Coordinates of N, CA and C in Angstrom, one line a residue:
Chain H
G1 N 50.0 -15.5 62.5 CA 51.5 -15.9 62.5 C 51.8 -15.4 63.9
Q2 N 53.1 -15.6 64.4 CA 53.4 -15.5 65.4 C 54.7 -14.7 65.6
N3 N 55.1 -13.8 66.6 CA 55.9 -12.9 66.7 C 56.7 -12.9 67.9
I4 N 57.8 -13.4 68.0 CA 58.4 -13.8 69.3 C 59.8 -13.2 69.5
D5 N 60.4 -12.3 70.1 CA 61.4 -11.4 70.1 C 62.2 -11.8 71.4
Q6 N 63.3 -11.8 71.2 CA 64.4 -11.8 72.3 C 65.8 -11.5 71.7
P7 N 66.4 -11.1 72.9 CA 68.0 -10.4 72.2 C 68.6 -11.3 71.6
T8 N 69.7 -10.9 70.9 CA 70.3 -12.0 70.0 C 71.4 -12.5 71.1
E9 N 72.2 -11.4 71.6 CA 73.4 -12.0 72.4 C 73.4 -11.1 73.7
M10 N 73.9 -11.7 75.0 CA 74.1 -11.1 76.0 C 75.3 -11.5 76.8
T11 N 76.2 -10.8 77.6 CA 77.1 -11.3 78.4 C 77.2 -10.9 79.5
A12 N 77.5 -11.7 80.6 CA 77.4 -11.5 82.0 C 78.8 -12.0 82.6
T13 N 78.7 -11.6 84.0 CA 80.0 -12.2 84.6 C 79.8 -13.3 85.8
E14 N 80.7 -14.4 85.4 CA 80.4 -15.6 86.7 C 80.0 -15.1 88.0
G15 N 79.3 -15.6 88.6 CA 78.7 -15.4 89.9 C 77.3 -14.0 90.0
A16 N 77.4 -13.6 88.7 CA 76.1 -12.7 88.7 C 74.8 -13.0 88.4
I17 N 73.8 -12.2 88.1 CA 72.5 -12.6 88.1 C 72.1 -11.9 86.3
V18 N 71.6 -12.7 85.4 CA 71.2 -12.1 84.4 C 69.8 -12.3 84.2
Q19 N 69.1 -11.6 83.2 CA 67.7 -11.8 82.7 C 67.4 -11.6 81.4
I20 N 66.8 -12.5 80.8 CA 66.6 -12.8 79.7 C 65.2 -12.2 79.1
N21 N 65.2 -11.6 78.5 CA 63.7 -11.1 78.3 C 63.2 -11.6 77.1
C22 N 61.8 -11.9 76.9 CA 61.1 -12.5 75.7 C 59.8 -11.8 75.5
T23 N 59.3 -11.4 74.6 CA 58.1 -10.7 74.0 C 57.5 -11.4 72.9
Y24 N 56.1 -11.8 72.8 CA 55.5 -12.3 71.9 C 54.3 -12.0 71.8
Q25 N 53.5 -11.8 70.5 CA 52.1 -11.6 69.9 C 51.8 -12.9 69.2
T26 N 50.5 -13.4 70.0 CA 50.2 -14.5 69.2 C 48.7 -14.8 69.6
S27 N 47.9 -15.3 68.7 CA 46.7 -15.9 68.9 C 46.6 -17.3 69.7
G28 N 45.7 -17.5 70.5 CA 45.7 -19.0 71.4 C 46.6 -19.6 71.9
F29 N 47.2 -18.4 72.9 CA 48.4 -18.5 73.7 C 48.2 -19.8 74.7
N30 N 48.9 -20.6 74.9 CA 48.6 -21.6 75.8 C 50.0 -22.2 76.3
G31 N 50.7 -21.3 76.6 CA 51.6 -21.6 77.6 C 53.2 -21.0 77.0
L32 N 54.4 -20.9 77.8 CA 55.6 -20.6 77.3 C 56.8 -21.0 77.8
F33 N 57.5 -21.8 77.4 CA 58.7 -22.7 77.3 C 60.0 -21.7 77.3
W34 N 60.7 -22.2 78.1 CA 62.3 -21.7 78.0 C 63.2 -23.0 78.1
Y35 N 64.0 -23.2 76.8 CA 64.8 -24.2 76.8 C 66.2 -23.7 76.6
Q36 N 67.4 -24.4 77.1 CA 69.0 -24.3 77.3 C 69.2 -25.1 75.9
Q37 N 70.1 -24.4 75.2 CA 71.0 -25.0 74.2 C 72.3 -24.8 74.2
H38 N 73.1 -25.9 74.5 CA 74.6 -25.8 74.1 C 75.1 -25.9 72.8
A39 N 76.2 -25.3 72.4 CA 76.6 -25.6 71.1 C 76.7 -26.9 70.7
G40 N 76.0 -27.1 69.5 CA 76.1 -28.6 68.9 C 75.0 -29.4 69.4
E41 N 74.6 -29.1 70.6 CA 73.6 -30.0 71.1 C 72.3 -29.6 71.0
A42 N 71.3 -30.4 71.5 CA 69.9 -30.4 71.5 C 69.5 -29.5 72.5
P43 N 68.3 -29.0 72.2 CA 67.5 -28.1 73.2 C 67.3 -29.1 74.6
T44 N 67.2 -28.3 75.9 CA 66.8 -29.1 76.8 C 66.1 -28.3 77.6
F45 N 65.0 -28.8 78.1 CA 63.7 -28.0 78.6 C 64.1 -27.6 80.2
L46 N 63.8 -26.0 80.3 CA 64.1 -25.5 81.6 C 63.0 -25.4 82.1
S47 N 61.9 -24.5 81.7 CA 60.8 -24.3 82.4 C 59.9 -23.8 81.5
Y48 N 58.3 -24.1 82.4 CA 57.1 -23.6 81.6 C 56.3 -23.0 82.5
N49 N 55.6 -21.7 82.0 CA 54.8 -20.7 82.3 C 53.3 -20.8 81.5
V50 N 52.2 -21.1 82.3 CA 51.1 -20.7 81.6 C 50.3 -19.6 82.5
L51 N 50.7 -19.6 83.6 CA 49.7 -18.6 84.6 C 50.8 -17.6 85.0
D52 N 50.2 -16.1 85.2 CA 50.9 -15.0 85.0 C 52.0 -15.4 86.7
G53 N 52.7 -14.7 86.6 CA 53.5 -15.0 88.0 C 55.0 -15.3 87.5
L54 N 55.7 -16.0 88.6 CA 57.0 -16.4 88.7 C 57.1 -17.9 89.2
E55 N 57.6 -18.5 88.2 CA 57.9 -20.0 88.7 C 59.4 -20.2 89.0
E56 N 60.0 -20.8 90.1 CA 61.4 -20.9 90.4 C 61.9 -22.6 90.4
K57 N 63.1 -22.3 90.1 CA 63.4 -23.8 90.2 C 65.0 -23.7 90.1
G58 N 65.3 -23.9 91.2 CA 67.0 -23.6 91.7 C 67.6 -22.1 91.4
R59 N 68.6 -22.4 90.5 CA 69.1 -21.1 90.1 C 68.3 -20.3 89.0
F60 N 67.4 -21.1 88.4 CA 66.4 -20.3 87.3 C 65.2 -20.2 87.7
S61 N 65.0 -18.8 87.3 CA 63.3 -18.6 87.5 C 62.7 -18.1 86.1
S62 N 61.5 -18.2 86.0 CA 60.9 -17.8 84.7 C 59.5 -17.0 85.2
F63 N 59.5 -15.8 84.7 CA 58.4 -15.0 85.0 C 57.1 -15.1 83.7
L64 N 56.2 -14.8 83.8 CA 55.3 -14.7 82.7 C 54.1 -13.4 83.0
S65 N 53.8 -12.4 81.8 CA 52.9 -11.6 82.2 C 52.2 -11.7 80.9
R66 N 51.1 -12.7 80.9 CA 50.1 -12.8 79.7 C 49.3 -11.6 79.1
S67 N 49.1 -10.6 80.0 CA 48.5 -9.4 79.2 C 49.3 -8.5 78.7
K68 N 50.9 -8.7 78.9 CA 51.7 -7.6 78.2 C 52.5 -8.6 77.2
G69 N 52.3 -9.9 77.1 CA 52.8 -11.0 76.4 C 54.6 -10.7 76.6
Y70 N 54.6 -10.9 77.7 CA 56.3 -10.8 78.3 C 56.6 -12.3 79.2
S71 N 57.8 -12.4 79.0 CA 58.4 -13.1 79.8 C 59.8 -12.9 80.0
Y72 N 60.1 -13.4 81.1 CA 62.0 -13.4 81.4 C 62.3 -14.9 82.1
L73 N 63.4 -14.8 81.4 CA 64.1 -16.1 82.1 C 65.4 -15.3 83.3
L74 N 65.6 -16.1 84.6 CA 66.3 -15.0 85.5 C 67.3 -16.1 85.9
L75 N 68.6 -15.9 85.6 CA 69.5 -16.8 85.8 C 70.3 -16.3 87.0
K76 N 70.6 -17.2 88.2 CA 71.3 -16.4 89.6 C 72.8 -17.4 89.5
E77 N 73.6 -16.7 90.2 CA 74.9 -17.2 90.4 C 75.3 -18.0 89.0
L78 N 75.6 -17.0 88.1 CA 76.1 -17.7 86.9 C 77.3 -18.5 87.1
Q79 N 77.3 -19.7 86.2 CA 78.4 -20.4 86.1 C 78.8 -20.5 84.6
M80 N 80.2 -20.5 84.6 CA 80.7 -20.7 83.5 C 80.0 -21.8 82.2
K81 N 79.0 -23.0 83.1 CA 78.6 -23.7 82.1 C 77.3 -23.4 81.8
D82 N 76.9 -22.3 82.1 CA 75.8 -21.7 82.0 C 75.9 -20.7 80.2
S83 N 77.1 -20.7 79.8 CA 77.3 -20.2 78.5 C 76.3 -21.3 77.5
A84 N 75.6 -20.6 76.8 CA 74.8 -21.3 76.1 C 73.5 -20.4 75.2
S85 N 72.9 -20.9 74.4 CA 71.8 -20.4 74.0 C 70.6 -20.7 74.5
Y86 N 69.6 -19.7 74.8 CA 68.4 -19.7 75.8 C 67.4 -19.4 75.0
L87 N 66.3 -20.4 74.7 CA 65.2 -20.4 73.5 C 63.8 -20.1 74.3
C88 N 63.2 -18.9 73.7 CA 61.6 -18.7 74.3 C 60.9 -19.3 73.2
A89 N 59.9 -20.3 73.6 CA 59.0 -21.1 72.7 C 57.5 -20.7 73.4
V90 N 56.8 -20.2 72.5 CA 55.0 -20.1 73.0 C 54.5 -21.1 72.3
R91 N 53.8 -21.7 73.2 CA 52.5 -22.7 72.6 C 51.5 -22.0 72.3
A92 N 50.6 -22.4 71.1 CA 49.5 -21.6 70.4 C 48.9 -22.9 70.1
H93 N 47.5 -22.6 70.4 CA 46.5 -23.5 69.9 C 46.0 -23.0 68.5
Q94 N 46.1 -23.5 67.5 CA 45.9 -22.9 66.1 C 45.3 -24.0 65.1
T95 N 44.3 -23.9 64.4 CA 43.5 -24.7 63.4 C 43.7 -26.1 64.3
G96 N 43.1 -26.3 65.4 CA 43.2 -27.9 66.0 C 44.6 -28.3 66.4
A97 N 45.8 -27.8 66.0 CA 47.1 -27.9 66.9 C 47.4 -27.2 68.0
N98 N 48.2 -27.9 68.6 CA 48.8 -27.1 69.9 C 50.4 -27.1 69.7
N99 N 51.0 -26.3 68.9 CA 52.3 -26.7 68.8 C 53.2 -25.2 69.3
L100 N 54.6 -25.7 69.3 CA 55.5 -24.5 69.8 C 56.1 -23.9 68.6
F101 N 56.4 -22.2 68.8 CA 56.9 -21.6 68.0 C 58.0 -20.8 68.8
F102 N 59.1 -21.1 68.0 CA 60.4 -20.6 68.7 C 61.0 -19.1 68.5
G103 N 61.7 -18.4 69.3 CA 62.1 -17.1 69.1 C 63.5 -17.8 68.7
T104 N 64.3 -17.1 68.1 CA 65.6 -17.3 67.5 C 66.7 -17.2 68.5
G105 N 66.4 -17.3 69.6 CA 67.3 -17.6 71.0 C 68.3 -16.3 71.3
T106 N 68.4 -16.7 72.5 CA 69.5 -15.4 73.2 C 71.0 -16.3 73.5
R107 N 72.0 -16.0 72.9 CA 73.3 -16.5 72.9 C 74.0 -15.6 74.2
L108 N 74.0 -16.3 75.3 CA 74.6 -15.8 76.7 C 76.2 -16.5 76.7
T109 N 77.1 -15.4 76.9 CA 78.5 -15.8 77.2 C 78.7 -15.4 78.5
V110 N 79.1 -16.4 79.5 CA 79.5 -16.2 80.8 C 81.0 -15.9 80.6
I111 N 81.7 -14.5 81.6 CA 83.0 -14.7 81.5 C 83.2 -14.4 83.0
P112 N 84.9 -14.8 83.2 CA 85.1 -15.1 84.4 C 85.2 -13.5 85.2
Chain P
D1 N 67.0 -46.8 80.3 CA 66.4 -45.5 80.0 C 65.6 -45.2 78.9
A2 N 64.9 -44.5 78.7 CA 64.1 -43.9 77.6 C 64.8 -42.8 76.8
E3 N 64.6 -42.9 75.8 CA 65.3 -41.8 74.9 C 64.6 -41.6 73.7
I4 N 65.5 -40.6 72.8 CA 65.1 -40.3 71.7 C 66.2 -40.4 71.0
T5 N 66.2 -40.8 69.7 CA 67.5 -41.0 68.9 C 67.4 -40.5 67.5
Q6 N 68.3 -40.1 66.9 CA 68.4 -39.6 65.6 C 69.5 -40.2 64.7
S7 N 69.1 -40.6 63.8 CA 70.1 -41.2 62.6 C 69.9 -41.1 61.2
P8 N 71.3 -40.7 60.5 CA 72.7 -40.3 60.8 C 72.5 -39.0 61.7
R9 N 73.8 -38.8 62.2 CA 74.1 -37.6 63.2 C 74.6 -36.4 62.1
H10 N 75.1 -37.0 61.0 CA 75.9 -36.4 60.0 C 75.3 -36.7 58.7
K11 N 75.3 -35.9 57.7 CA 74.8 -36.7 56.5 C 75.1 -35.5 55.3
I12 N 76.1 -35.8 54.2 CA 76.2 -35.1 52.8 C 75.7 -35.8 51.9
T13 N 75.0 -35.0 51.2 CA 74.4 -35.6 49.8 C 74.3 -34.6 49.0
E14 N 73.9 -35.1 47.7 CA 73.9 -34.3 46.5 C 72.3 -33.9 46.2
T15 N 72.3 -32.4 45.3 CA 71.1 -32.0 45.2 C 70.5 -33.1 44.3
G16 N 69.0 -33.0 44.5 CA 68.4 -34.2 43.8 C 68.2 -35.3 44.3
R17 N 68.7 -35.9 45.0 CA 69.1 -37.1 45.6 C 67.8 -37.0 46.9
Q18 N 67.3 -38.4 47.0 CA 66.3 -38.7 48.2 C 66.9 -39.1 49.3
V19 N 66.6 -38.5 50.6 CA 67.2 -38.3 51.7 C 66.2 -39.1 52.9
T20 N 66.4 -39.7 53.9 CA 65.7 -40.1 54.8 C 66.6 -39.9 56.2
L21 N 65.7 -39.1 57.2 CA 66.5 -39.0 58.4 C 65.6 -39.9 59.2
A22 N 66.2 -40.5 60.2 CA 65.4 -41.5 61.1 C 65.1 -40.5 62.6
C23 N 64.0 -41.0 63.2 CA 63.9 -40.5 64.5 C 63.2 -41.7 65.3
H24 N 63.7 -42.3 66.6 CA 63.1 -43.3 67.5 C 63.0 -42.8 68.6
Q25 N 61.9 -43.1 69.3 CA 61.7 -42.6 70.7 C 61.1 -43.7 71.3
T26 N 61.7 -44.1 72.6 CA 61.2 -45.3 73.7 C 60.5 -44.9 74.6
W27 N 59.6 -43.6 74.7 CA 59.1 -42.9 75.7 C 57.7 -43.6 75.7
N28 N 57.2 -44.0 74.6 CA 55.7 -44.2 74.4 C 54.8 -43.2 74.2
H29 N 55.7 -42.0 73.4 CA 54.7 -40.5 73.6 C 54.3 -40.8 72.4
N30 N 52.9 -40.0 72.5 CA 51.8 -40.2 71.2 C 52.6 -39.2 70.0
N31 N 53.1 -38.0 70.7 CA 53.2 -36.8 69.6 C 54.8 -37.1 69.2
M32 N 55.1 -36.6 67.9 CA 56.6 -36.4 67.4 C 56.5 -35.3 66.4
F33 N 57.5 -34.6 66.5 CA 58.0 -33.3 65.7 C 59.0 -33.3 65.1
W34 N 59.4 -33.0 63.8 CA 60.5 -32.7 63.1 C 60.9 -30.8 62.9
Y35 N 61.7 -30.3 63.6 CA 62.2 -29.0 63.2 C 63.7 -28.9 62.4
R36 N 63.6 -27.8 62.0 CA 64.9 -27.4 61.5 C 65.3 -26.1 62.0
Q37 N 66.7 -26.2 62.1 CA 67.4 -24.7 62.7 C 68.5 -24.3 61.9
D38 N 68.0 -23.0 61.7 CA 68.9 -22.4 60.7 C 69.5 -21.0 61.4
L39 N 70.7 -20.3 61.4 CA 71.0 -19.1 62.0 C 70.0 -18.0 61.4
G40 N 69.8 -17.3 62.2 CA 68.6 -16.4 62.3 C 67.2 -16.5 62.2
H41 N 66.8 -18.0 62.4 CA 65.3 -18.5 61.9 C 65.0 -19.2 63.5
G42 N 65.8 -19.7 64.2 CA 65.3 -20.4 65.3 C 65.1 -21.8 65.1
L43 N 64.1 -22.6 65.7 CA 63.6 -23.7 65.3 C 62.4 -23.7 64.7
R44 N 62.2 -23.9 63.4 CA 61.1 -24.0 62.7 C 60.3 -25.4 62.5
L45 N 59.1 -25.6 62.6 CA 58.1 -26.9 62.7 C 58.2 -27.4 61.2
I46 N 58.5 -28.6 60.7 CA 58.4 -28.9 59.3 C 57.0 -29.7 59.2
H47 N 56.9 -30.9 59.9 CA 55.7 -31.9 60.0 C 55.7 -32.3 61.7
Y48 N 54.6 -32.8 61.7 CA 54.2 -33.2 63.5 C 53.2 -34.5 63.0
S49 N 53.2 -35.4 64.4 CA 52.2 -36.4 64.2 C 51.8 -36.6 65.5
Y50 N 50.1 -36.7 65.7 CA 49.7 -37.0 67.0 C 49.4 -38.3 67.4
G51 N 49.9 -39.1 66.4 CA 49.6 -40.4 66.7 C 49.6 -41.4 65.4
V52 N 49.8 -42.6 65.8 CA 50.0 -43.4 64.3 C 49.1 -43.4 63.5
Q53 N 49.5 -42.9 62.0 CA 48.7 -42.8 61.0 C 48.2 -41.3 60.8
D54 N 48.5 -40.7 62.1 CA 48.2 -39.1 62.1 C 49.6 -38.4 61.3
T55 N 49.8 -37.3 60.8 CA 50.6 -36.8 59.7 C 50.0 -35.2 59.5
N56 N 51.0 -33.9 59.8 CA 50.5 -32.9 59.6 C 51.5 -31.9 59.3
K57 N 51.2 -31.0 58.2 CA 52.5 -29.9 58.0 C 52.4 -29.0 58.7
G58 N 53.7 -28.5 58.9 CA 54.0 -27.3 59.6 C 54.5 -26.2 59.0
E59 N 55.2 -25.5 59.6 CA 55.4 -24.0 58.8 C 56.1 -24.2 57.9
V60 N 57.2 -25.1 57.6 CA 58.3 -25.0 56.5 C 58.1 -26.4 55.7
S61 N 57.0 -27.0 55.3 CA 56.8 -28.4 54.8 C 56.9 -28.6 53.7
D62 N 57.4 -27.5 52.7 CA 57.5 -28.0 51.3 C 58.6 -28.5 51.2
G63 N 58.8 -30.0 50.3 CA 60.0 -30.6 49.8 C 60.2 -31.6 50.8
Y64 N 59.0 -32.0 52.0 CA 59.4 -32.7 52.9 C 58.2 -33.9 53.4
S65 N 58.5 -34.9 53.5 CA 57.3 -35.5 53.9 C 57.8 -36.6 55.2
V66 N 56.5 -36.9 56.2 CA 56.7 -38.0 57.0 C 55.7 -39.1 57.0
S67 N 56.0 -40.0 57.7 CA 54.9 -41.0 58.0 C 55.0 -41.7 59.3
R68 N 54.0 -42.3 59.9 CA 54.0 -42.7 61.1 C 53.3 -44.1 61.2
S69 N 54.0 -45.1 61.2 CA 53.6 -46.6 61.1 C 53.5 -47.1 62.3
N70 N 54.2 -46.4 63.3 CA 54.2 -47.0 64.6 C 54.3 -46.0 65.7
T71 N 54.6 -46.3 66.9 CA 54.3 -45.0 68.0 C 55.5 -44.7 68.0
E72 N 56.7 -45.4 67.7 CA 58.1 -44.9 68.1 C 58.9 -44.4 67.0
D73 N 58.5 -44.0 65.7 CA 59.1 -43.7 64.5 C 58.5 -42.7 63.7
L74 N 59.3 -41.7 63.4 CA 58.9 -40.6 62.4 C 59.8 -40.3 61.8
P75 N 60.2 -41.1 60.7 CA 61.3 -40.6 59.8 C 60.8 -39.7 58.7
L76 N 61.7 -38.7 58.5 CA 61.4 -37.6 57.8 C 62.4 -37.6 56.4
T77 N 61.4 -37.6 55.4 CA 62.1 -37.7 54.1 C 62.3 -36.5 53.2
L78 N 63.5 -36.4 52.7 CA 63.7 -35.2 51.7 C 63.2 -35.9 50.2
E79 N 62.4 -35.3 49.3 CA 62.1 -36.1 48.2 C 63.1 -35.9 47.3
S80 N 63.6 -34.9 47.1 CA 64.7 -34.3 46.3 C 65.3 -33.3 46.9
A81 N 66.7 -33.4 47.3 CA 67.3 -32.4 48.3 C 67.7 -31.2 47.5
A82 N 67.6 -30.2 48.0 CA 68.1 -29.0 47.5 C 69.2 -28.3 48.8
S83 N 69.7 -27.0 47.9 CA 71.0 -26.8 49.0 C 70.1 -26.0 49.8
S84 N 69.2 -25.5 49.7 CA 68.5 -24.6 51.1 C 67.7 -25.6 52.1
Q85 N 68.0 -26.8 51.8 CA 67.7 -27.7 52.9 C 69.0 -28.3 53.8
T86 N 70.1 -27.7 53.7 CA 70.8 -27.7 54.4 C 70.7 -26.9 55.6
S87 N 70.9 -27.9 56.6 CA 70.3 -27.3 58.4 C 70.8 -28.1 59.3
V88 N 70.4 -28.1 60.1 CA 70.1 -28.9 61.4 C 68.6 -29.2 61.6
Y89 N 68.7 -30.5 61.7 CA 67.3 -31.2 61.7 C 67.0 -31.9 63.2
F90 N 65.8 -31.5 64.0 CA 65.8 -31.8 65.3 C 64.4 -32.4 65.3
C91 N 64.4 -33.9 65.9 CA 63.4 -34.6 66.1 C 62.9 -34.3 67.7
A92 N 61.8 -34.1 68.0 CA 61.2 -34.1 69.4 C 60.1 -34.9 69.4
S93 N 59.7 -35.2 70.6 CA 58.6 -36.2 71.0 C 58.1 -35.5 72.5
S94 N 56.6 -35.7 72.7 CA 56.0 -35.2 73.8 C 54.9 -36.2 74.1
S95 N 54.4 -36.2 75.3 CA 53.6 -37.4 75.6 C 52.1 -37.4 75.1
G96 N 51.7 -36.0 75.0 CA 50.1 -35.8 74.7 C 49.2 -36.2 75.8
R97 N 49.7 -36.5 77.0 CA 48.9 -36.8 77.7 C 48.9 -36.1 79.0
E98 N 49.8 -35.0 79.2 CA 50.2 -34.1 80.4 C 49.5 -32.6 80.1
I99 N 49.5 -31.9 81.1 CA 49.1 -30.6 80.8 C 50.3 -29.8 80.1
T100 N 51.3 -30.0 81.0 CA 52.4 -29.3 80.5 C 53.0 -30.1 79.1
D101 N 52.9 -31.1 78.7 CA 53.1 -31.5 77.5 C 54.5 -31.0 76.8
T102 N 55.6 -31.3 77.7 CA 56.8 -30.6 77.2 C 57.5 -31.7 76.1
Q103 N 58.0 -30.7 75.3 CA 58.9 -31.4 74.0 C 60.2 -32.0 74.5
Y104 N 60.8 -33.1 74.2 CA 61.9 -33.3 74.4 C 62.4 -33.8 72.8
F105 N 64.0 -33.2 72.9 CA 64.4 -33.2 71.5 C 65.6 -34.1 71.5
G106 N 65.6 -34.8 70.2 CA 66.8 -35.7 70.1 C 68.0 -35.0 69.6
P107 N 69.2 -35.7 69.5 CA 70.5 -35.2 69.5 C 70.8 -34.0 68.0
G108 N 69.9 -34.3 67.2 CA 69.8 -33.6 66.1 C 70.5 -34.2 64.7
T109 N 70.5 -33.9 63.6 CA 71.2 -34.6 62.4 C 71.6 -33.3 61.8
R110 N 73.2 -32.9 61.3 CA 73.5 -32.3 60.5 C 73.4 -32.8 58.8
L111 N 72.7 -31.9 57.9 CA 72.7 -32.2 56.8 C 73.1 -31.3 55.9
T112 N 74.3 -31.5 55.0 CA 74.4 -30.9 53.8 C 74.4 -31.1 52.6
V113 N 73.9 -30.2 51.6 CA 73.3 -30.5 50.3 C 74.2 -29.9 49.6
L114 N 74.7 -30.8 48.8 CA 76.0 -29.8 47.8 C 75.4 -29.6 46.2

């Protein structure tokens, strides 16, 4: 089975930087995704890591360490619209399939 | 523009009734997925398909079925709805032809079983 852990809630101030951590235990690891989900809406793709290191995309960056089973999503210059849930998902190759397994999500609240 | 749609967006039904949720994508993606999202559980995979006539069970498939007769559609059927199936249901698709193979999600269907 999969075990994916991330904090339930976080609060940060507008303009600041926040780091959302995700730890995982899985067999057949084949990539890690971060999605953003605003309340009442669909998850939308943010980032993908399959190799160790940092991937930067504008204000958002994602880091992966496969040996530690650890990833983080870094959000810089926080804006009010960044208030949302952030979902960590591990893709694992098991029994002939290559599917995503999601953590329970981290609800981020950005305050003025 | 290519998209993925779900219908209905909201549904209220009674215990024991059969319910079908529709999912339609115009990206010509090979792979399609159904998830349910509940508080405290995150997104859980119900069924998935890697192509026409291919269907597979996911983590929480009991009480659900799917069929894939064409590339665009993967309807999800609840054979006999139960209150435990009250949830938000998301359909997703991915190309199946890329290394990243990102899944893109539909807007969701909120199902209430009374």
